[in-house]
Amino acid sequence: MAQPGSNVGTKVELFMSCKNLINLDTMSKSDPLIQVLSATQKNGPWQEIGRTEQIKDNLNPVFATSLVIDYFFEVMTYLKFRVLDIDSKSGDLSGADQQGELETSIHEIAGARGQKLEKDLILNQGSKKAGQIIIRMEEITVGNDSCLIKMEGSQIPQVTCALCATQPMLEIYRLAEGDEPILIFRSNVSSGANPKWNEMSCTLQKLCNNDVYRPLVCKVLHHNSNGNNTLIGQAQCSPSNLFDGTVTELALTLEQNGEKKTTRQFNCESSSESQE
């Protein structure tokens, strides 16, 4: 529990996504990221407190990188979310093009229904709307455990033309209130019918907010260069099932015409370790 002086608060995690962003590129789609800044006064000064990963060629990005911040109940903290299209591989934002921004406060996010705030992005401090940003907030459950999850596909079906190799990628979501999925991990893009993805090494808090019975949804998608990835199939499990070894294989299912069909499987290897 964070307690600067007499101010009582807690730590919260923010998850971010956007939709209907304006496109600033000519031959392709923009490559957005979100820079987050905070201030103790409405007009600043502003200080960067974090940023998401950059997502290539996508005007409806869902970011896997979250942000953990302090939420003091009796202190107003203002937040600015800047959506930027950057071309620099170094991450330098000096030459970035702005796709829109939102100024709000941690209290407004906390007071939104389900602690989910969806608002219009404004371009260049004017009145022109530039898509929407969705910010979800969840109070952190304290814990020190870490975990490692390794997954690989087995006979993933072809989803493109016969001459084109499938490029499978893996996304892992934890379910929020109302069974709404929150993206927590996006793998590298692999290839072929038996893909191997990079492992997910993180805290148990990041995986499931320290609730090992909280459902996880694993999605396997075919990566498209235009950003419109194709769902191959998905499966649901819990961290508890993964860690105790009762689940080592997950069958992928895909709903088509109201029916769920199994589309192959992927293998799981996982472990959890206490850092007490």
PDB file of C-alpha atoms in Angstrom:
ATOM      1  CA  MET A   1       0.000   0.000   0.000  1.00  0.00           C
ATOM      2  CA  ALA A   2       1.457   3.316  -1.055  1.00  0.00           C
ATOM      3  CA  GLN A   3       1.329   5.995   1.646  1.00  0.00           C
ATOM      4  CA  PRO A   4       3.237   9.219   0.875  1.00  0.00           C
ATOM      5  CA  GLY A   5       2.672  11.388   3.952  1.00  0.00           C
ATOM      6  CA  SER A   6      -0.924  11.079   5.101  1.00  0.00           C
ATOM      7  CA  ASN A   7      -2.270  10.167   1.653  1.00  0.00           C
ATOM      8  CA  VAL A   8      -3.612   6.640   1.441  1.00  0.00           C
ATOM      9  CA  GLY A   9      -3.595   4.847  -1.890  1.00  0.00           C
ATOM     10  CA  THR A  10      -2.950   1.668  -3.798  1.00  0.00           C
ATOM     11  CA  LYS A  11      -1.231   0.485  -6.946  1.00  0.00           C
ATOM     12  CA  VAL A  12      -3.246  -0.010 -10.122  1.00  0.00           C
ATOM     13  CA  GLU A  13      -2.527  -1.414 -13.560  1.00  0.00           C
ATOM     14  CA  LEU A  14      -3.660   0.353 -16.730  1.00  0.00           C
ATOM     15  CA  PHE A  15      -4.353  -1.496 -20.000  1.00  0.00           C
ATOM     16  CA  MET A  16      -4.686   0.476 -23.228  1.00  0.00           C
ATOM     17  CA  SER A  17      -6.150   0.039 -26.696  1.00  0.00           C
ATOM     18  CA  CYS A  18      -7.391   2.284 -29.506  1.00  0.00           C
ATOM     19  CA  LYS A  19      -9.801   2.055 -32.386  1.00  0.00           C
ATOM     20  CA  ASN A  20     -10.484   3.994 -35.576  1.00  0.00           C
ATOM     21  CA  LEU A  21      -7.179   5.852 -35.495  1.00  0.00           C
ATOM     22  CA  ILE A  22      -6.423   8.239 -38.347  1.00  0.00           C
ATOM     23  CA  ASN A  23      -3.868   6.951 -40.854  1.00  0.00           C
ATOM     24  CA  LEU A  24      -0.820   9.164 -41.314  1.00  0.00           C
ATOM     25  CA  ASP A  25       1.038   6.904 -43.768  1.00  0.00           C
ATOM     26  CA  THR A  26       0.546   6.852 -47.531  1.00  0.00           C
ATOM     27  CA  MET A  27       1.625   3.374 -48.645  1.00  0.00           C
ATOM     28  CA  SER A  28       0.707   1.485 -45.473  1.00  0.00           C
ATOM     29  CA  LYS A  29      -0.984   1.961 -42.093  1.00  0.00           C
ATOM     30  CA  SER A  30       0.439   3.916 -39.174  1.00  0.00           C
ATOM     31  CA  ASP A  31       2.592   2.221 -36.507  1.00  0.00           C
ATOM     32  CA  PRO A  32       1.182   3.555 -33.212  1.00  0.00           C
ATOM     33  CA  LEU A  33       2.372   3.506 -29.644  1.00  0.00           C
ATOM     34  CA  ILE A  34       1.019   5.314 -26.584  1.00  0.00           C
ATOM     35  CA  GLN A  35       3.132   7.627 -24.458  1.00  0.00           C
ATOM     36  CA  VAL A  36       1.706   8.230 -20.972  1.00  0.00           C
ATOM     37  CA  LEU A  37       2.484  11.376 -18.985  1.00  0.00           C
ATOM     38  CA  SER A  38       1.364  12.548 -15.549  1.00  0.00           C
ATOM     39  CA  ALA A  39       1.071  15.851 -13.685  1.00  0.00           C
ATOM     40  CA  THR A  40      -0.159  17.063 -10.322  1.00  0.00           C
ATOM     41  CA  GLN A  41      -1.744  20.141 -11.925  1.00  0.00           C
ATOM     42  CA  LYS A  42      -4.152  20.224 -14.866  1.00  0.00           C
ATOM     43  CA  ASN A  43      -1.837  22.297 -17.046  1.00  0.00           C
ATOM     44  CA  GLY A  44       1.347  20.473 -16.146  1.00  0.00           C
ATOM     45  CA  PRO A  45       4.265  20.321 -16.088  1.00  0.00           C
ATOM     46  CA  TRP A  46       3.974  16.845 -17.640  1.00  0.00           C
ATOM     47  CA  GLN A  47       6.381  13.996 -17.021  1.00  0.00           C
ATOM     48  CA  GLU A  48       6.547  10.731 -18.964  1.00  0.00           C
ATOM     49  CA  ILE A  49       5.780   7.718 -16.769  1.00  0.00           C
ATOM     50  CA  GLY A  50       5.658   5.009 -19.415  1.00  0.00           C
ATOM     51  CA  ARG A  51       4.864   3.956 -22.938  1.00  0.00           C
ATOM     52  CA  THR A  52       3.501   0.911 -24.721  1.00  0.00           C
ATOM     53  CA  GLU A  53       5.132  -1.163 -27.399  1.00  0.00           C
ATOM     54  CA  GLN A  54       4.775  -0.063 -31.006  1.00  0.00           C
ATOM     55  CA  ILE A  55       2.353  -2.024 -33.191  1.00  0.00           C
ATOM     56  CA  LYS A  56       3.011  -2.115 -36.921  1.00  0.00           C
ATOM     57  CA  ASP A  57       0.370  -1.314 -39.549  1.00  0.00           C
ATOM     58  CA  ASN A  58      -2.639  -1.111 -37.237  1.00  0.00           C
ATOM     59  CA  LEU A  59      -5.348   1.500 -36.756  1.00  0.00           C
ATOM     60  CA  ASN A  60      -7.107  -0.533 -34.041  1.00  0.00           C
ATOM     61  CA  PRO A  61      -4.174  -1.477 -31.799  1.00  0.00           C
ATOM     62  CA  VAL A  62      -4.466  -3.506 -28.606  1.00  0.00           C
ATOM     63  CA  PHE A  63      -1.309  -3.104 -26.545  1.00  0.00           C
ATOM     64  CA  ALA A  64       0.185  -5.887 -24.440  1.00  0.00           C
ATOM     65  CA  THR A  65       2.352  -3.489 -22.428  1.00  0.00           C
ATOM     66  CA  SER A  66       0.503  -2.249 -19.343  1.00  0.00           C
ATOM     67  CA  LEU A  67       1.416   0.489 -16.895  1.00  0.00           C
ATOM     68  CA  VAL A  68       1.544   0.183 -13.098  1.00  0.00           C
ATOM     69  CA  ILE A  69       1.079   3.458 -11.200  1.00  0.00           C
ATOM     70  CA  ASP A  70       0.190   4.713  -7.740  1.00  0.00           C
ATOM     71  CA  TYR A  71      -3.390   5.833  -7.132  1.00  0.00           C
ATOM     72  CA  PHE A  72      -3.718   8.179  -4.161  1.00  0.00           C
ATOM     73  CA  PHE A  73      -7.352   8.605  -3.211  1.00  0.00           C
ATOM     74  CA  GLU A  74      -7.094  12.181  -1.949  1.00  0.00           C
ATOM     75  CA  VAL A  75      -4.537  13.538  -4.437  1.00  0.00           C
ATOM     76  CA  MET A  76      -5.555  14.513  -7.964  1.00  0.00           C
ATOM     77  CA  THR A  77      -3.261  12.960 -10.562  1.00  0.00           C
ATOM     78  CA  TYR A  78      -3.739  14.061 -14.155  1.00  0.00           C
ATOM     79  CA  LEU A  79      -2.843  11.783 -17.029  1.00  0.00           C
ATOM     80  CA  LYS A  80      -2.165  12.446 -20.690  1.00  0.00           C
ATOM     81  CA  PHE A  81      -2.246   9.661 -23.274  1.00  0.00           C
ATOM     82  CA  ARG A  82      -0.486  10.573 -26.536  1.00  0.00           C
ATOM     83  CA  VAL A  83      -0.927   8.230 -29.512  1.00  0.00           C
ATOM     84  CA  LEU A  84       2.136   8.585 -31.742  1.00  0.00           C
ATOM     85  CA  ASP A  85       3.180   7.205 -35.117  1.00  0.00           C
ATOM     86  CA  ILE A  86       6.956   6.796 -35.045  1.00  0.00           C
ATOM     87  CA  ASP A  87       9.385   5.695 -37.732  1.00  0.00           C
ATOM     88  CA  SER A  88      12.527   5.722 -35.581  1.00  0.00           C
ATOM     89  CA  LYS A  89      13.821   2.280 -34.593  1.00  0.00           C
ATOM     90  CA  SER A  90      15.572   3.866 -31.607  1.00  0.00           C
ATOM     91  CA  GLY A  91      12.291   4.858 -29.974  1.00  0.00           C
ATOM     92  CA  ASP A  92      13.102   8.565 -30.243  1.00  0.00           C
ATOM     93  CA  LEU A  93       9.823  10.501 -30.148  1.00  0.00           C
ATOM     94  CA  SER A  94      11.215  13.840 -31.346  1.00  0.00           C
ATOM     95  CA  GLY A  95      10.143  13.205 -34.925  1.00  0.00           C
ATOM     96  CA  ALA A  96       6.922  11.324 -34.131  1.00  0.00           C
ATOM     97  CA  ASP A  97       3.613  12.267 -35.743  1.00  0.00           C
ATOM     98  CA  GLN A  98       0.724  12.674 -33.340  1.00  0.00           C
ATOM     99  CA  GLN A  99      -2.418  10.638 -34.025  1.00  0.00           C
ATOM    100  CA  GLY A 100      -4.377  12.086 -31.126  1.00  0.00           C
ATOM    101  CA  GLU A 101      -4.327  12.565 -27.363  1.00  0.00           C
ATOM    102  CA  LEU A 102      -6.515  12.421 -24.302  1.00  0.00           C
ATOM    103  CA  GLU A 103      -6.181  14.352 -21.046  1.00  0.00           C
ATOM    104  CA  THR A 104      -7.945  12.781 -18.083  1.00  0.00           C
ATOM    105  CA  SER A 105      -7.258  11.837 -14.461  1.00  0.00           C
ATOM    106  CA  ILE A 106      -6.730   8.628 -12.550  1.00  0.00           C
ATOM    107  CA  HIS A 107      -9.911   9.452 -10.624  1.00  0.00           C
ATOM    108  CA  GLU A 108     -11.981   9.626 -13.818  1.00  0.00           C
ATOM    109  CA  ILE A 109     -10.736   6.201 -14.870  1.00  0.00           C
ATOM    110  CA  ALA A 110     -11.414   4.761 -11.410  1.00  0.00           C
ATOM    111  CA  GLY A 111     -14.935   6.208 -11.458  1.00  0.00           C
ATOM    112  CA  ALA A 112     -15.857   4.879 -14.900  1.00  0.00           C
ATOM    113  CA  ARG A 113     -18.270   1.939 -15.115  1.00  0.00           C
ATOM    114  CA  GLY A 114     -16.286  -1.226 -14.603  1.00  0.00           C
ATOM    115  CA  GLN A 115     -13.187   1.005 -14.347  1.00  0.00           C
ATOM    116  CA  LYS A 116     -13.140   1.118 -18.127  1.00  0.00           C
ATOM    117  CA  LEU A 117     -12.895   4.555 -19.741  1.00  0.00           C
ATOM    118  CA  GLU A 118     -13.550   5.036 -23.465  1.00  0.00           C
ATOM    119  CA  LYS A 119     -13.184   8.541 -24.872  1.00  0.00           C
ATOM    120  CA  ASP A 120     -12.441  10.357 -28.118  1.00  0.00           C
ATOM    121  CA  LEU A 121      -8.882  11.257 -29.007  1.00  0.00           C
ATOM    122  CA  ILE A 122      -8.347  14.897 -29.978  1.00  0.00           C
ATOM    123  CA  LEU A 123      -5.840  15.935 -32.632  1.00  0.00           C
ATOM    124  CA  ASN A 124      -3.357  18.756 -32.011  1.00  0.00           C
ATOM    125  CA  GLN A 125      -5.215  20.200 -29.001  1.00  0.00           C
ATOM    126  CA  GLY A 126      -8.102  21.189 -31.255  1.00  0.00           C
ATOM    127  CA  SER A 127     -11.609  19.869 -31.607  1.00  0.00           C
ATOM    128  CA  LYS A 128     -11.002  17.354 -34.394  1.00  0.00           C
ATOM    129  CA  LYS A 129     -11.763  13.820 -33.265  1.00  0.00           C
ATOM    130  CA  ALA A 130      -9.163  11.219 -34.159  1.00  0.00           C
ATOM    131  CA  GLY A 131     -10.540   7.869 -33.056  1.00  0.00           C
ATOM    132  CA  GLN A 132     -11.044   6.500 -29.578  1.00  0.00           C
ATOM    133  CA  ILE A 133      -8.875   5.258 -26.719  1.00  0.00           C
ATOM    134  CA  ILE A 134      -9.958   2.618 -24.200  1.00  0.00           C
ATOM    135  CA  ILE A 135      -8.267   2.512 -20.786  1.00  0.00           C
ATOM    136  CA  ARG A 136      -8.982  -0.275 -18.305  1.00  0.00           C
ATOM    137  CA  MET A 137      -7.878  -0.101 -14.683  1.00  0.00           C
ATOM    138  CA  GLU A 138      -7.459  -2.909 -12.170  1.00  0.00           C
ATOM    139  CA  GLU A 139      -6.213  -2.688  -8.588  1.00  0.00           C
ATOM    140  CA  ILE A 140      -3.125  -4.792  -8.070  1.00  0.00           C
ATOM    141  CA  THR A 141      -3.159  -7.750  -5.715  1.00  0.00           C
ATOM    142  CA  VAL A 142       0.246  -7.842  -4.032  1.00  0.00           C
ATOM    143  CA  GLY A 143       2.466 -10.888  -4.521  1.00  0.00           C
ATOM    144  CA  ASN A 144       6.069 -11.776  -5.339  1.00  0.00           C
ATOM    145  CA  ASP A 145       5.761 -14.988  -7.372  1.00  0.00           C
ATOM    146  CA  SER A 146       7.098 -15.270 -10.901  1.00  0.00           C
ATOM    147  CA  CYS A 147       6.163 -17.669 -13.678  1.00  0.00           C
ATOM    148  CA  LEU A 148       7.450 -19.033 -16.963  1.00  0.00           C
ATOM    149  CA  ILE A 149       5.193 -20.297 -19.750  1.00  0.00           C
ATOM    150  CA  LYS A 150       6.358 -21.985 -22.942  1.00  0.00           C
ATOM    151  CA  MET A 151       3.942 -22.902 -25.724  1.00  0.00           C
ATOM    152  CA  GLU A 152       4.330 -24.408 -29.185  1.00  0.00           C
ATOM    153  CA  GLY A 153       1.840 -25.369 -31.871  1.00  0.00           C
ATOM    154  CA  SER A 154       1.154 -28.766 -33.347  1.00  0.00           C
ATOM    155  CA  GLN A 155      -0.236 -29.197 -36.891  1.00  0.00           C
ATOM    156  CA  ILE A 156      -1.657 -25.670 -37.039  1.00  0.00           C
ATOM    157  CA  PRO A 157      -3.958 -25.560 -40.085  1.00  0.00           C
ATOM    158  CA  GLN A 158      -3.283 -23.540 -43.213  1.00  0.00           C
ATOM    159  CA  VAL A 159      -5.435 -20.413 -43.306  1.00  0.00           C
ATOM    160  CA  THR A 160      -4.139 -18.737 -46.473  1.00  0.00           C
ATOM    161  CA  CYS A 161      -3.575 -19.949 -50.026  1.00  0.00           C
ATOM    162  CA  ALA A 162      -1.880 -23.303 -50.558  1.00  0.00           C
ATOM    163  CA  LEU A 163       1.343 -21.633 -51.711  1.00  0.00           C
ATOM    164  CA  CYS A 164       1.575 -19.295 -48.704  1.00  0.00           C
ATOM    165  CA  ALA A 165       2.984 -20.446 -45.369  1.00  0.00           C
ATOM    166  CA  THR A 166       0.924 -19.789 -42.269  1.00  0.00           C
ATOM    167  CA  GLN A 167       2.597 -17.337 -39.888  1.00  0.00           C
ATOM    168  CA  PRO A 168       1.154 -18.225 -36.455  1.00  0.00           C
ATOM    169  CA  MET A 169       1.443 -15.942 -33.446  1.00  0.00           C
ATOM    170  CA  LEU A 170       0.177 -16.407 -29.901  1.00  0.00           C
ATOM    171  CA  GLU A 171      -1.758 -13.978 -27.730  1.00  0.00           C
ATOM    172  CA  ILE A 172      -2.658 -14.593 -24.066  1.00  0.00           C
ATOM    173  CA  TYR A 173      -5.504 -12.761 -22.340  1.00  0.00           C
ATOM    174  CA  ARG A 174      -6.725 -12.764 -18.760  1.00  0.00           C
ATOM    175  CA  LEU A 175     -10.442 -12.364 -18.248  1.00  0.00           C
ATOM    176  CA  ALA A 176     -11.716  -9.289 -16.438  1.00  0.00           C
ATOM    177  CA  GLU A 177     -15.112  -8.631 -14.889  1.00  0.00           C
ATOM    178  CA  GLY A 178     -17.861  -9.682 -17.283  1.00  0.00           C
ATOM    179  CA  ASP A 179     -15.464 -12.107 -19.018  1.00  0.00           C
ATOM    180  CA  GLU A 180     -13.895  -9.267 -20.974  1.00  0.00           C
ATOM    181  CA  PRO A 181     -10.432 -10.298 -22.226  1.00  0.00           C
ATOM    182  CA  ILE A 182      -7.368  -8.182 -21.382  1.00  0.00           C
ATOM    183  CA  LEU A 183      -4.276  -8.775 -23.508  1.00  0.00           C
ATOM    184  CA  ILE A 184      -1.188  -9.546 -21.411  1.00  0.00           C
ATOM    185  CA  PHE A 185       1.185 -11.237 -23.884  1.00  0.00           C
ATOM    186  CA  ARG A 186       1.864 -11.240 -27.622  1.00  0.00           C
ATOM    187  CA  SER A 187       4.479 -13.618 -29.022  1.00  0.00           C
ATOM    188  CA  ASN A 188       6.813 -13.361 -31.956  1.00  0.00           C
ATOM    189  CA  VAL A 189       5.532 -14.360 -35.397  1.00  0.00           C
ATOM    190  CA  SER A 190       6.578 -17.921 -36.211  1.00  0.00           C
ATOM    191  CA  SER A 191       6.034 -19.990 -39.358  1.00  0.00           C
ATOM    192  CA  GLY A 192       4.771 -23.381 -40.444  1.00  0.00           C
ATOM    193  CA  ALA A 193       2.424 -25.922 -38.931  1.00  0.00           C
ATOM    194  CA  ASN A 194       4.515 -26.570 -35.801  1.00  0.00           C
ATOM    195  CA  PRO A 195       5.470 -23.109 -34.557  1.00  0.00           C
ATOM    196  CA  LYS A 196       7.624 -22.349 -31.529  1.00  0.00           C
ATOM    197  CA  TRP A 197       7.008 -19.037 -29.801  1.00  0.00           C
ATOM    198  CA  ASN A 198       9.105 -17.034 -27.386  1.00  0.00           C
ATOM    199  CA  GLU A 199       8.406 -17.865 -23.757  1.00  0.00           C
ATOM    200  CA  MET A 200       6.389 -15.668 -21.428  1.00  0.00           C
ATOM    201  CA  SER A 201       8.440 -14.821 -18.347  1.00  0.00           C
ATOM    202  CA  CYS A 202       6.632 -12.506 -15.960  1.00  0.00           C
ATOM    203  CA  THR A 203       5.270 -12.014 -12.471  1.00  0.00           C
ATOM    204  CA  LEU A 204       2.190 -13.902 -11.401  1.00  0.00           C
ATOM    205  CA  GLN A 205       0.571 -10.508 -10.918  1.00  0.00           C
ATOM    206  CA  LYS A 206       1.025  -9.705 -14.611  1.00  0.00           C
ATOM    207  CA  LEU A 207      -0.357 -13.084 -15.657  1.00  0.00           C
ATOM    208  CA  CYS A 208      -3.470 -13.234 -13.476  1.00  0.00           C
ATOM    209  CA  ASN A 209      -3.201 -10.564 -10.755  1.00  0.00           C
ATOM    210  CA  ASN A 210      -2.113 -13.345  -8.385  1.00  0.00           C
ATOM    211  CA  ASP A 211      -5.361 -15.304  -8.817  1.00  0.00           C
ATOM    212  CA  VAL A 212      -4.281 -18.703 -10.170  1.00  0.00           C
ATOM    213  CA  TYR A 213      -7.907 -19.737 -10.788  1.00  0.00           C
ATOM    214  CA  ARG A 214      -8.589 -16.761 -13.031  1.00  0.00           C
ATOM    215  CA  PRO A 215      -9.376 -17.893 -16.590  1.00  0.00           C
ATOM    216  CA  LEU A 216      -6.852 -17.312 -19.345  1.00  0.00           C
ATOM    217  CA  VAL A 217      -7.682 -17.273 -23.052  1.00  0.00           C
ATOM    218  CA  CYS A 218      -4.961 -18.300 -25.498  1.00  0.00           C
ATOM    219  CA  LYS A 219      -5.469 -17.274 -29.119  1.00  0.00           C
ATOM    220  CA  VAL A 220      -3.469 -18.472 -32.117  1.00  0.00           C
ATOM    221  CA  LEU A 221      -3.653 -16.119 -35.082  1.00  0.00           C
ATOM    222  CA  HIS A 222      -2.221 -15.938 -38.576  1.00  0.00           C
ATOM    223  CA  HIS A 223      -0.172 -12.756 -38.888  1.00  0.00           C
ATOM    224  CA  ASN A 224      -1.133 -10.543 -41.807  1.00  0.00           C
ATOM    225  CA  SER A 225       1.206  -7.734 -42.838  1.00  0.00           C
ATOM    226  CA  ASN A 226      -1.755  -5.347 -43.124  1.00  0.00           C
ATOM    227  CA  GLY A 227      -2.499  -5.707 -39.404  1.00  0.00           C
ATOM    228  CA  ASN A 228      -5.741  -7.674 -39.906  1.00  0.00           C
ATOM    229  CA  ASN A 229      -4.714 -10.930 -38.257  1.00  0.00           C
ATOM    230  CA  THR A 230      -6.843 -14.038 -38.795  1.00  0.00           C
ATOM    231  CA  LEU A 231      -7.980 -16.120 -35.815  1.00  0.00           C
ATOM    232  CA  ILE A 232      -6.985 -19.773 -36.222  1.00  0.00           C
ATOM    233  CA  GLY A 233      -8.419 -20.948 -32.919  1.00  0.00           C
ATOM    234  CA  GLN A 234      -8.470 -20.338 -29.186  1.00  0.00           C
ATOM    235  CA  ALA A 235      -8.450 -22.257 -25.907  1.00  0.00           C
ATOM    236  CA  GLN A 236      -9.183 -21.479 -22.263  1.00  0.00           C
ATOM    237  CA  CYS A 237      -7.405 -22.655 -19.129  1.00  0.00           C
ATOM    238  CA  SER A 238      -6.273 -21.331 -15.752  1.00  0.00           C
ATOM    239  CA  PRO A 239      -2.772 -20.775 -14.341  1.00  0.00           C
ATOM    240  CA  SER A 240      -3.533 -23.408 -11.716  1.00  0.00           C
ATOM    241  CA  ASN A 241      -4.117 -26.031 -14.420  1.00  0.00           C
ATOM    242  CA  LEU A 242      -0.875 -25.070 -16.134  1.00  0.00           C
ATOM    243  CA  PHE A 243       1.290 -25.044 -13.020  1.00  0.00           C
ATOM    244  CA  ASP A 244       0.049 -28.316 -11.499  1.00  0.00           C
ATOM    245  CA  GLY A 245       0.571 -30.170 -14.781  1.00  0.00           C
ATOM    246  CA  THR A 246      -3.063 -31.182 -15.334  1.00  0.00           C
ATOM    247  CA  VAL A 247      -2.971 -29.308 -18.650  1.00  0.00           C
ATOM    248  CA  THR A 248      -0.077 -29.929 -21.045  1.00  0.00           C
ATOM    249  CA  GLU A 249      -2.064 -29.699 -24.283  1.00  0.00           C
ATOM    250  CA  LEU A 250      -4.818 -27.312 -25.297  1.00  0.00           C
ATOM    251  CA  ALA A 251      -7.211 -27.983 -28.157  1.00  0.00           C
ATOM    252  CA  LEU A 252      -7.839 -24.959 -30.356  1.00  0.00           C
ATOM    253  CA  THR A 253     -11.470 -24.307 -31.216  1.00  0.00           C
ATOM    254  CA  LEU A 254     -12.924 -21.929 -33.762  1.00  0.00           C
ATOM    255  CA  GLU A 255     -16.575 -20.930 -33.942  1.00  0.00           C
ATOM    256  CA  GLN A 256     -17.963 -21.094 -37.473  1.00  0.00           C
ATOM    257  CA  ASN A 257     -21.627 -20.621 -38.326  1.00  0.00           C
ATOM    258  CA  GLY A 258     -22.544 -20.913 -34.644  1.00  0.00           C
ATOM    259  CA  GLU A 259     -20.640 -24.188 -34.166  1.00  0.00           C
ATOM    260  CA  LYS A 260     -17.331 -24.689 -32.385  1.00  0.00           C
ATOM    261  CA  LYS A 261     -14.836 -26.829 -34.281  1.00  0.00           C
ATOM    262  CA  THR A 262     -11.481 -28.140 -33.087  1.00  0.00           C
ATOM    263  CA  THR A 263      -8.682 -26.865 -35.308  1.00  0.00           C
ATOM    264  CA  ARG A 264      -5.642 -28.664 -33.815  1.00  0.00           C
ATOM    265  CA  GLN A 265      -3.742 -28.115 -30.576  1.00  0.00           C
ATOM    266  CA  PHE A 266      -0.728 -26.581 -28.943  1.00  0.00           C
ATOM    267  CA  ASN A 267       1.525 -27.836 -26.177  1.00  0.00           C
ATOM    268  CA  CYS A 268       2.177 -26.075 -22.847  1.00  0.00           C
ATOM    269  CA  GLU A 269       5.092 -26.136 -20.427  1.00  0.00           C
ATOM    270  CA  SER A 270       4.936 -23.846 -17.403  1.00  0.00           C
ATOM    271  CA  SER A 271       6.242 -23.271 -13.907  1.00  0.00           C
ATOM    272  CA  SER A 272       5.742 -20.875 -10.993  1.00  0.00           C
ATOM    273  CA  GLU A 273       8.360 -19.804  -8.470  1.00  0.00           C
ATOM    274  CA  SER A 274       8.003 -17.905  -5.195  1.00  0.00           C
ATOM    275  CA  GLN A 275      10.311 -14.916  -4.746  1.00  0.00           C
ATOM    276  CA  GLU A 276       9.670 -14.479  -1.023  1.00  0.00           C
TER     277      GLU A 276
END
